[in-house]
Every structure is written in structure tokens, then in C-alpha cells.
XYZ file of C-alpha atoms in Angstrom:
550
model
C 57.209 -41.362 -69.472
C 58.027 -37.621 -69.564
C 60.780 -35.520 -71.044
C 62.033 -33.626 -67.998
C 63.838 -30.352 -68.574
C 65.916 -30.284 -65.426
C 69.536 -29.478 -64.649
C 72.624 -31.562 -64.139
C 73.737 -31.289 -60.515
C 76.185 -28.641 -59.488
C 75.687 -25.474 -61.497
C 73.219 -22.898 -62.675
C 74.196 -22.653 -66.341
C 72.616 -24.857 -68.938
C 75.391 -26.839 -70.654
C 76.420 -25.445 -74.027
C 76.111 -28.811 -75.728
C 73.443 -30.604 -73.783
C 73.100 -34.302 -74.514
C 70.094 -36.416 -73.599
C 68.432 -35.224 -70.402
C 65.893 -38.026 -70.410
C 65.077 -40.846 -72.719
C 63.609 -39.465 -75.934
C 65.340 -36.067 -75.902
C 68.023 -35.788 -78.546
C 71.315 -34.014 -78.394
C 70.344 -30.609 -79.735
C 72.141 -28.256 -82.031
C 74.432 -30.833 -83.578
C 75.388 -29.891 -87.154
C 73.462 -31.695 -89.834
C 75.442 -34.571 -91.299
C 76.603 -34.097 -94.861
C 74.962 -36.333 -97.455
C 72.660 -37.681 -94.734
C 70.020 -38.596 -97.273
C 72.054 -41.062 -99.273
C 69.671 -43.054 -101.424
C 66.812 -43.037 -98.920
C 64.649 -40.353 -100.552
C 62.010 -41.268 -103.127
C 63.144 -38.359 -105.352
C 66.399 -36.684 -106.285
C 67.586 -34.037 -103.741
C 67.482 -30.586 -105.282
C 64.416 -31.437 -107.346
C 61.288 -29.269 -107.052
C 58.175 -31.317 -106.436
C 55.019 -30.526 -108.401
C 51.349 -30.314 -107.455
C 48.248 -28.461 -108.744
C 46.907 -24.836 -108.466
C 44.031 -22.691 -107.072
C 41.512 -20.003 -108.030
C 40.279 -16.482 -106.976
C 36.925 -13.032 -106.143
C 36.390 -8.740 -105.310
C 35.331 -4.929 -103.455
C 34.271 0.170 -101.542
C 31.902 3.420 -97.666
C 31.229 6.597 -95.770
C 32.818 7.088 -92.302
C 29.317 7.374 -90.824
C 28.327 3.907 -92.083
C 31.629 2.317 -90.993
C 31.284 3.898 -87.563
C 28.046 1.976 -86.963
C 30.068 -1.235 -86.851
C 32.774 -2.488 -84.522
C 35.559 -4.682 -85.900
C 36.754 -7.644 -83.843
C 40.281 -8.806 -84.668
C 42.398 -11.698 -83.435
C 45.878 -12.546 -84.674
C 47.736 -15.824 -85.040
C 51.478 -15.277 -85.324
C 53.877 -18.031 -86.391
C 57.486 -17.467 -85.335
C 60.404 -19.574 -86.560
C 62.887 -20.225 -83.759
C 66.543 -19.392 -84.325
C 67.971 -22.862 -83.668
C 70.793 -24.415 -85.700
C 68.844 -27.583 -86.416
C 65.215 -28.509 -86.915
C 62.598 -29.311 -84.311
C 62.743 -33.113 -84.406
C 65.798 -34.040 -86.490
C 69.402 -32.984 -87.153
C 68.817 -31.195 -90.483
C 70.112 -27.637 -90.783
C 67.550 -24.997 -89.861
C 68.639 -22.499 -92.477
C 66.807 -20.249 -94.928
C 67.481 -20.807 -98.627
C 69.716 -23.395 -100.214
C 68.970 -25.667 -103.125
C 65.349 -26.863 -102.970
C 64.761 -30.127 -101.139
C 68.294 -30.525 -99.764
C 67.873 -29.680 -96.031
C 65.725 -32.749 -95.509
C 65.943 -36.274 -94.130
C 63.642 -39.263 -93.521
C 62.556 -37.828 -90.136
C 61.342 -34.421 -91.359
C 59.688 -36.180 -94.318
C 58.012 -38.728 -92.048
C 59.342 -41.739 -93.925
C 58.584 -45.174 -92.420
C 60.815 -46.075 -89.496
C 62.074 -42.509 -88.867
C 61.355 -41.208 -85.360
C 61.292 -37.598 -84.086
C 63.493 -36.492 -81.152
C 62.820 -33.106 -79.564
C 65.295 -30.212 -79.914
C 66.161 -28.912 -76.419
C 67.105 -25.431 -77.661
C 63.692 -25.046 -79.319
C 61.998 -25.689 -75.956
C 64.321 -23.212 -74.245
C 63.459 -20.508 -76.787
C 59.736 -21.247 -76.595
C 59.758 -20.932 -72.787
C 61.717 -17.644 -72.994
C 59.245 -16.212 -75.522
C 56.282 -17.314 -73.403
C 57.682 -15.688 -70.269
C 58.463 -12.472 -72.194
C 54.794 -12.074 -73.182
C 53.603 -12.825 -69.651
C 52.245 -16.315 -70.340
C 51.879 -19.012 -67.704
C 54.198 -21.842 -68.772
C 52.460 -25.173 -68.327
C 54.514 -27.681 -66.375
C 53.120 -30.584 -68.362
C 52.395 -30.192 -72.097
C 51.694 -32.713 -74.839
C 52.646 -32.898 -78.504
C 49.855 -33.881 -80.883
C 49.460 -34.811 -84.518
C 47.454 -32.295 -86.531
C 46.234 -34.240 -89.530
C 45.586 -32.637 -92.901
C 46.680 -33.188 -96.469
C 48.545 -30.638 -98.549
C 51.335 -30.979 -101.128
C 53.903 -29.252 -98.902
C 53.136 -31.491 -95.899
C 54.786 -34.803 -96.799
C 53.830 -36.619 -93.579
C 50.146 -35.778 -93.937
C 50.283 -34.286 -90.418
C 52.122 -31.639 -88.414
C 53.560 -32.272 -84.992
C 51.912 -29.524 -82.937
C 50.203 -29.041 -79.574
C 46.453 -29.021 -79.024
C 44.603 -29.202 -75.716
C 47.733 -28.980 -73.544
C 49.915 -26.243 -75.090
C 53.216 -25.106 -73.622
C 51.890 -21.752 -72.332
C 48.618 -19.816 -71.905
C 47.009 -16.643 -70.501
C 49.549 -13.985 -71.461
C 49.239 -10.331 -72.507
C 50.928 -7.498 -74.371
C 50.301 -3.797 -73.668
C 49.850 -1.589 -76.745
C 49.304 2.163 -77.203
C 45.938 3.159 -78.638
C 43.336 5.935 -78.517
C 40.227 5.938 -76.363
C 36.826 7.188 -77.564
C 37.771 10.794 -76.825
C 40.988 10.506 -78.844
C 43.288 10.432 -75.790
C 46.377 8.191 -75.820
C 45.938 5.175 -73.543
C 47.574 1.784 -73.011
C 45.410 -1.224 -73.812
C 46.117 -4.776 -72.670
C 45.691 -7.398 -75.400
C 45.291 -10.947 -74.140
C 47.355 -13.830 -75.470
C 45.302 -17.023 -75.470
C 48.161 -19.461 -75.924
C 51.669 -20.102 -77.157
C 52.337 -23.567 -78.454
C 55.187 -25.357 -80.200
C 54.945 -27.016 -83.589
C 56.936 -27.778 -86.714
C 56.649 -25.875 -89.980
C 55.405 -27.304 -93.263
C 57.233 -26.979 -96.577
C 56.680 -24.138 -98.991
C 54.401 -24.084 -102.042
C 55.621 -21.734 -104.763
C 53.097 -20.392 -107.246
C 55.251 -17.953 -109.238
C 58.497 -17.748 -111.145
C 58.487 -21.014 -113.073
C 57.686 -21.773 -116.730
C 54.549 -23.723 -115.769
C 53.411 -21.521 -112.860
C 50.068 -20.905 -114.604
C 49.129 -24.565 -114.216
C 51.409 -25.990 -111.541
C 52.616 -25.256 -108.017
C 56.173 -26.180 -107.089
C 57.092 -27.466 -103.636
C 60.308 -26.972 -101.634
C 60.446 -29.111 -98.490
C 63.538 -27.500 -96.912
C 61.306 -25.704 -94.393
C 59.637 -28.947 -93.205
C 60.324 -29.509 -89.521
C 61.547 -25.975 -88.763
C 60.721 -25.268 -85.089
C 57.880 -22.784 -84.631
C 55.922 -21.180 -81.886
C 52.377 -20.059 -82.645
C 51.139 -17.112 -80.584
C 47.361 -16.676 -80.607
C 45.838 -13.431 -79.355
C 42.435 -13.003 -77.771
C 39.910 -11.221 -80.047
C 40.671 -8.000 -78.132
C 41.847 -5.842 -81.048
C 39.346 -3.333 -82.390
C 41.187 -1.405 -85.101
C 43.830 -2.137 -87.755
C 46.089 0.367 -85.940
C 45.838 -1.656 -82.720
C 46.740 -4.801 -84.676
C 49.770 -2.990 -86.138
C 50.910 -1.846 -82.679
C 50.398 -5.326 -81.192
C 52.568 -6.900 -83.893
C 55.206 -4.171 -83.535
C 55.439 -4.736 -79.760
C 55.465 -8.531 -80.167
C 58.269 -8.399 -82.733
C 60.316 -6.054 -80.503
C 59.973 -8.438 -77.562
C 60.930 -11.504 -79.598
C 63.981 -9.751 -81.064
C 65.129 -8.661 -77.595
C 64.915 -12.245 -76.289
C 66.897 -13.478 -79.320
C 64.589 -16.446 -79.973
C 63.978 -15.465 -83.627
C 65.273 -13.038 -86.244
C 61.598 -12.214 -87.118
C 62.546 -11.721 -90.786
C 59.168 -11.477 -92.544
C 60.715 -11.556 -96.003
C 62.218 -14.962 -95.240
C 59.069 -16.187 -93.491
C 60.545 -16.217 -89.969
C 57.481 -14.317 -88.758
C 54.085 -14.827 -90.403
C 50.693 -13.572 -89.366
C 47.144 -14.700 -90.063
C 44.379 -12.273 -89.073
C 40.832 -13.258 -88.085
C 38.430 -10.367 -88.560
C 34.681 -9.892 -88.180
C 32.357 -6.913 -87.720
C 29.276 -6.410 -85.554
C 26.885 -3.520 -84.905
C 28.276 -1.325 -82.128
C 26.861 -2.394 -78.778
C 26.207 -5.978 -79.887
C 27.987 -8.568 -77.721
C 27.781 -11.490 -80.112
C 30.646 -11.753 -82.599
C 29.977 -11.594 -86.320
C 31.116 -14.212 -88.837
C 34.874 -14.055 -89.221
C 37.096 -14.315 -92.253
C 40.727 -15.350 -91.982
C 43.280 -13.358 -93.976
C 46.467 -15.309 -94.706
C 49.842 -14.824 -96.364
C 50.465 -11.175 -95.468
C 54.183 -10.403 -95.425
C 54.474 -7.020 -93.670
C 52.796 -5.217 -90.777
C 51.878 -2.354 -93.092
C 50.108 -4.777 -95.432
C 48.346 -6.445 -92.474
C 46.943 -3.048 -91.502
C 45.858 -2.409 -95.117
C 44.347 -5.888 -95.457
C 42.317 -5.396 -92.258
C 41.089 -1.965 -93.390
C 39.962 -3.457 -96.697
C 38.383 -6.530 -95.102
C 36.435 -4.480 -92.515
C 35.014 -2.286 -95.270
C 34.205 -5.312 -97.447
C 32.271 -7.020 -94.642
C 30.343 -3.853 -93.692
C 29.458 -3.299 -97.343
C 28.189 -6.877 -97.631
C 25.988 -6.561 -94.531
C 24.701 -3.116 -95.520
C 23.746 -4.537 -98.918
C 21.659 -7.289 -97.336
C 24.219 -10.059 -97.811
C 26.035 -12.153 -95.264
C 29.716 -12.690 -94.546
C 30.946 -16.168 -95.400
C 33.323 -17.929 -93.047
C 36.326 -18.427 -95.286
C 40.057 -18.052 -95.728
C 41.143 -15.125 -97.889
C 44.452 -14.012 -99.404
C 45.784 -10.439 -99.569
C 46.894 -9.050 -102.935
C 49.164 -6.083 -102.134
C 49.352 -4.933 -105.770
C 45.565 -4.604 -106.045
C 44.992 -3.610 -102.394
C 42.291 -6.234 -101.838
C 41.606 -9.684 -100.409
C 40.539 -12.704 -102.430
C 38.643 -15.808 -101.428
C 40.986 -18.788 -101.106
C 38.797 -21.509 -99.646
C 35.523 -21.902 -97.794
C 35.685 -22.532 -94.072
C 32.016 -23.078 -93.246
C 32.956 -25.486 -90.479
C 36.172 -25.770 -88.562
C 38.599 -28.247 -90.089
C 38.534 -31.684 -88.492
C 42.235 -32.083 -87.871
C 41.659 -35.306 -85.889
C 44.186 -34.288 -83.262
C 45.599 -37.084 -81.164
C 48.696 -37.321 -78.913
C 51.899 -37.830 -80.891
C 52.721 -41.506 -80.203
C 56.441 -41.099 -80.930
C 57.029 -38.264 -78.423
C 56.542 -38.501 -74.663
C 54.862 -35.621 -72.782
C 57.052 -32.597 -72.048
C 57.696 -31.621 -68.443
C 59.166 -28.153 -67.840
C 60.350 -28.021 -64.253
C 60.094 -24.972 -62.016
C 63.846 -25.091 -61.429
C 64.561 -24.938 -65.164
C 62.085 -22.061 -65.643
C 63.832 -20.138 -62.877
C 67.217 -20.555 -64.591
C 65.764 -19.274 -67.870
C 64.131 -16.339 -66.061
C 67.619 -15.231 -64.976
C 68.624 -15.143 -68.656
C 65.717 -12.927 -69.638
C 67.075 -9.630 -70.968
C 65.582 -6.296 -69.978
C 62.611 -5.989 -72.330
C 61.936 -2.905 -74.508
C 59.237 -1.178 -72.455
C 61.069 -1.582 -69.157
C 64.272 -0.376 -70.766
C 62.599 2.750 -72.164
C 61.287 3.726 -68.747
C 64.714 3.215 -67.196
C 66.498 5.243 -69.895
C 64.079 8.145 -69.371
C 64.690 8.089 -65.620
C 68.447 7.460 -65.750
C 69.504 9.748 -68.586
C 66.760 12.429 -68.436
C 65.809 11.851 -72.074
C 62.323 12.036 -73.580
C 60.154 8.983 -74.192
C 60.371 9.741 -77.928
C 64.186 9.560 -77.675
C 63.899 6.330 -75.674
C 61.742 4.725 -78.396
C 64.350 5.574 -81.034
C 67.259 4.385 -78.911
C 65.630 1.046 -78.072
C 64.666 0.215 -81.671
C 66.982 -2.800 -81.363
C 68.660 -4.347 -78.369
C 72.084 -3.875 -79.993
C 71.559 -0.153 -80.588
C 70.245 0.357 -77.052
C 73.386 -1.370 -75.725
C 75.578 0.893 -77.870
C 73.739 4.016 -76.689
C 74.190 3.093 -73.043
C 77.910 2.493 -73.604
C 78.122 5.909 -75.301
C 75.969 7.612 -72.654
C 78.327 6.466 -69.900
C 81.249 8.069 -71.789
C 79.543 11.338 -72.758
C 79.446 14.520 -70.700
C 75.722 14.774 -71.467
C 73.786 11.587 -72.375
C 70.804 13.791 -73.138
C 72.771 15.689 -75.798
C 73.806 12.384 -77.399
C 70.127 11.368 -77.563
C 69.187 14.789 -79.008
C 71.843 14.522 -81.718
C 70.548 11.089 -82.706
C 67.038 12.497 -83.104
C 67.858 15.914 -84.578
C 70.914 15.240 -86.738
C 71.263 11.505 -87.351
C 67.810 10.013 -87.955
C 66.708 12.487 -90.656
C 69.893 11.956 -92.668
C 69.600 8.171 -92.366
C 65.975 8.281 -93.496
C 66.814 10.522 -96.468
C 69.431 8.022 -97.626
C 67.315 4.964 -96.846
C 69.811 3.665 -94.283
C 69.305 1.832 -91.007
C 70.990 2.813 -87.741
C 73.545 0.042 -88.184
C 74.564 1.544 -91.578
C 75.281 5.041 -90.255
C 78.717 6.417 -91.237
C 78.753 8.224 -87.882
C 79.304 5.758 -85.066
C 78.148 6.274 -81.507
C 81.784 7.069 -80.629
C 81.596 9.878 -83.185
C 78.303 11.039 -81.718
C 79.829 11.191 -78.232
C 82.664 13.353 -79.581
C 80.182 15.656 -81.347
C 78.013 15.911 -78.239
C 80.972 16.705 -75.997
C 82.240 19.437 -78.345
C 78.778 21.000 -78.494
C 78.378 20.696 -74.716
C 81.706 22.450 -74.184
C 80.610 25.265 -76.512
C 83.386 24.502 -78.998
C 80.971 23.924 -81.887
C 77.897 25.925 -82.836
C 74.809 24.122 -84.095
C 75.544 25.389 -87.617
C 79.090 24.033 -87.526
C 77.832 20.737 -86.159
C 75.316 20.414 -88.994
C 78.027 21.138 -91.556
C 80.293 18.432 -90.131
C 77.419 15.905 -90.094
C 76.632 16.754 -93.738
C 80.271 16.181 -94.727
C 80.423 12.891 -92.803
C 77.381 11.576 -94.681
C 78.580 12.853 -98.057
C 81.987 11.207 -97.699
C 80.859 8.157 -95.720
C 83.272 9.000 -92.870
C 82.908 9.032 -89.110
C 82.517 12.353 -87.304
C 85.959 12.193 -85.678
C 87.957 12.015 -88.902
C 85.889 14.807 -90.521
C 86.335 17.046 -87.458
C 90.110 16.486 -87.279
C 90.488 17.363 -90.951
C 88.157 20.359 -91.081
C 88.240 21.704 -87.523
C 86.012 24.779 -87.917
C 87.436 27.861 -86.232
C 85.295 29.367 -83.531
C 85.363 33.001 -82.497
C 86.003 32.964 -78.750
C 87.661 36.381 -78.459
C 85.375 38.497 -76.191
C 86.439 41.793 -77.772
C 85.732 40.543 -81.320
C 82.295 39.291 -80.248
C 81.585 42.542 -78.323
C 82.115 44.575 -81.522
C 79.608 42.427 -83.410
C 77.073 42.659 -80.566
C 77.379 46.466 -80.533
C 76.781 46.554 -84.284
C 73.637 44.400 -83.970
C 72.298 46.420 -81.001
C 72.816 49.694 -82.895
C 70.899 48.313 -85.887
C 67.887 47.108 -83.882
C 66.667 49.826 -81.460
C 63.104 48.515 -81.424
C 64.204 45.099 -80.095
C 66.495 46.802 -77.543
C 63.487 48.743 -76.259
C 61.443 45.525 -76.006
C 64.227 43.802 -74.039
C 64.646 46.705 -71.635
C 60.873 46.872 -71.270
C 60.955 43.390 -69.715
C 60.717 41.064 -72.729
C 63.904 39.135 -71.927
C 63.262 36.454 -74.595
C 64.287 39.020 -77.229
C 67.900 38.222 -76.250
C 67.653 35.165 -78.514
C 67.040 37.505 -81.468
C 70.354 39.302 -80.835
C 72.213 35.985 -80.420
C 70.823 34.816 -83.770
C 71.798 38.053 -85.511
C 75.375 37.935 -84.180
C 75.641 34.258 -85.132
C 74.576 35.172 -88.671
C 77.083 38.038 -88.752
C 79.870 35.694 -87.591
C 78.842 33.092 -90.216
C 78.083 30.605 -87.469
C 81.544 30.817 -85.933
C 80.733 32.640 -82.698
C 81.212 30.597 -79.531
C 77.549 30.058 -78.531
C 78.069 29.882 -74.740
C 80.260 32.988 -74.639
C 77.974 34.832 -77.073
C 74.890 34.275 -74.892
C 76.732 35.576 -71.855
C 78.045 38.728 -73.627
C 74.682 39.582 -75.260
C 72.931 39.588 -71.864
C 75.698 41.704 -70.321
C 75.637 44.344 -73.049
C 71.843 44.567 -73.168
C 71.705 44.971 -69.389
C 74.445 47.633 -69.292
């Protein structure tokens, strides 16, 4: 028997509240029932479970020595899917809450409780796979991954093994070639598979944290995709760029919020080193529990140096799992991994195989949004902006949408983009604000751009209005209406100032009349200073050229 993801007849839209498509597929996205646990749990809801603790070890090289070795890096990224309910039960898929309350017999694997697959989770997994250029397997199988850990109450995870949902994808990342030139490098994606999350072990913040680990099982059963890269990455910077691009893509598709602080996106890095030119890989160490891309880059830099130092000193790298300590800037040994774990995978007996039909994939392909890289290229071509501007404007899908709405209203989309880069971003950074927290909206930016384009505001006046808007937390429009700076647009008044500046600078006049036409900008600047920034810039430029040529 297979779960078939096909469509009801007569329509191209997936139903908003899809019930069972085939036997074994539950109605997805139903709200979790209140008090669903009743008296069925073997412990009181809200109680933190206890288990035992762990232990810990240490490391410093010249660029010449490091350059003799080539790092080999592969990344495993776990992404929580943004569904309302869990992967195989109706519990709320929500971060936080009282410990051990978003749980039921199914996500705890209690006797008699059976898993039923969440349709929305499959939809999101297929979208993510297509977005990173994976081939979505028509027929995939769920498997039990058996291991024992305090935060895994069933003693196994429902995952996928030899027949994952998707394989053979890629992500393009910017990097430098051997000569230091910017190039695009294609990083392979080995596979994307679906699985459920385990609970969370907490080692800090409790009176007995020195001797005990506390366990919150709310996260058990959260739907995940695991994205495994090929060992194609060669520098920590490439790893950083790969993760940045992957996160961008996932956010654009809307399958996850990718919030690393809440654990929605987690990354494990496998890293080894080998002498340059050697084809055989070195012994790898796995670095786990790194909660930011910046820390992943730092952890890889440290780990590469640690392994080179070991080899140079006559030692050997142990295959092990290590943890990153951000405060100390180093990795620690967590557990030995001399041989691969025997997870004793076998097909999940309570879930039939999953069949993703070509028709259903085609419907989802129509829902795929324009992805970041394609959108950047289009913005550059359509609005004549720079690629640097395009990167800023496509930081999030929402902001890119807002920019395009604004660009269609503005006299000059390019000026809107320039104002974002030159006037907005620096002020936001100085105040530690994100784009969504800016007091100046894109409507305000359009107004500012149009006034500047029409020559009604000089750059100095514009800067002053932006400063006031940020100081008072007001939008540009209200500040402009209140303070409307007066501009000198009287040709005779400007002509007097130009004459004064020309009379005071004979040397520059001689240079201009000798053919150095760029000197005109000097006279414009001097008149602008004399007018205290109030001269109409367009008119001023025209009059300066006329008087110098007369």
C-alpha cells in the first residue's frame, strides 16, 4: 500500500483543509485538542524529566603550514518545517510553552499509538527539495532510526534511509579562485529527507545542572527536513556562503522560519584536512550544536587549525563528535565515533511508502516563488540597479515585494535603491535596527526619491530630513511636511552667488577654460556651501556651466 499525493478531480489548487487522500494519511493541520493527554502519560505534564550528564578536551599555526593542507567540509542542515501540527500526530508544532505539554501518546511512542503523516509537511519538503534543485523521488520510504538517548522517548526516530524523498541537488555560492578572482562554485546536495525531531536536553539554568540534564519533550515529533551537502566545501567562508544561500532559499519558499535561536535551523559540520594534491579524504570530525553561521565559520577555522596542528605534531585525528564553545572559541570532544553508529534502520512498519505523483509535483512547481538569485538578476535588468543594491533589496522576500511596489510608483526606481543604500542602511545599522523596523517606510522613500529627482531637495537637505526622521521615529512624509526646507530656485539669486565664487577662484576658472570640464563640480560645491545647501541642484548645475562658458 502507498500514500499517494494526488489531487481531487476538478481543480488545480490543493484544498485548504485536505482530509485523507489515501488510507494512512491523516487530516493535516488540525488544531491540537486541548487536554488531549488526560491521564495517559506516565508523568505529570509540565514536569521536566531528568537524566545524567557528560564530560569535556583543548588547542594554535603559520599561514605557510596551513596552506600545505586542504580542508574538506560537508554540512548537514536540519530544518524545522513551519506546519501547525507535528509530523505524525495532532500536537501543536509551536516553540516554547510549558515543558512537556505539547505531547501525546503518538509523539511519545506509547503502546498502541500509531503515526499518521502530515500532508503539509510533505508539501513543504517537496517545495524545499525543488528549490535546491533536487530530484524528488516518486517513491520514498520512512524508516526507524534506532538509538537511545534521554530526549528520544521512543528509542527511535522516524526518518528516511536508503530511499529518501529527494537527491542530487545543488546550490551555487560565490567564492574566490586560486588567483583571488570572484567565481561561482556549485556545491552538491547529496539528499534531502524527512524525519521527526527529538526532544531537547537542557544542561544549564537549573539548580542541579552540574550533575543532571533536564529534558523537555515538546519538540518530539516536530517535522524536519535534513539537507546533506556533498563534501565540496573547501573553506569556512564557502560554508558560510552555502548556509546563507540555503537559508535565503528556504525563507523565500516559506517552508520554515529558519530561526536559529529557537532551533528551527541547526547545522552539523563534518570537517577533515588532507595534504594538498592528495585525493583521499582525511579523518573527519563532526562539530555539533553551533547556533549561528558566524560561529560555524569560527568553529571550522578552529577545527581546521587543530587538525593540522595534530598531524604536524605527529599525531592523528580521531573520528569523533565535538562541541563548539563560543565563549572560549574552541571545540571540545563530546564522544568518540570510531565506527559509524549502527542505527539498525528498517522500514517503519506503521507507515506505508510515500508516493509523490508527477501531477502533484507540477502543481507545487506552480506555487514556487521567484527565488533570490533569479530575482536579483531580474531587478538589475528591470530597474537598472546595481547587483549590490539587488542583494540588499532581496534580503527578505517581503522587503523585495515592498521595493517592487515602491519602484513601480517612483519616478526613478534606481534613485529609490540608491537612497536605501546611501541613506537608510547606515542609519539602521548604527541603531541596530532591521529593515522592517525602519521609521521611514518605502512610501516615504518614494516621496524622498521623487523630490530629489525633481531637484526640489539637495542631498544635504535630504540627509537632514532623514536624520530628523530617525531621531523622532517618524516617517519621511510627516517630517517633510512639517519642516519643508526652502530651496533657492531664483536664477538671479543663484547667478550672484556663482559670480562671487568664480571671482574668488581664478585658478579653477583657468583650468575649466583650458579644457578640464570636471572642475565645474568644484564651483557647484562652493555655491552649494555658500547657499547653505539650499540651492536648487539641477538649476545650479545648468547656471554654473553657462557662466563658465560665457
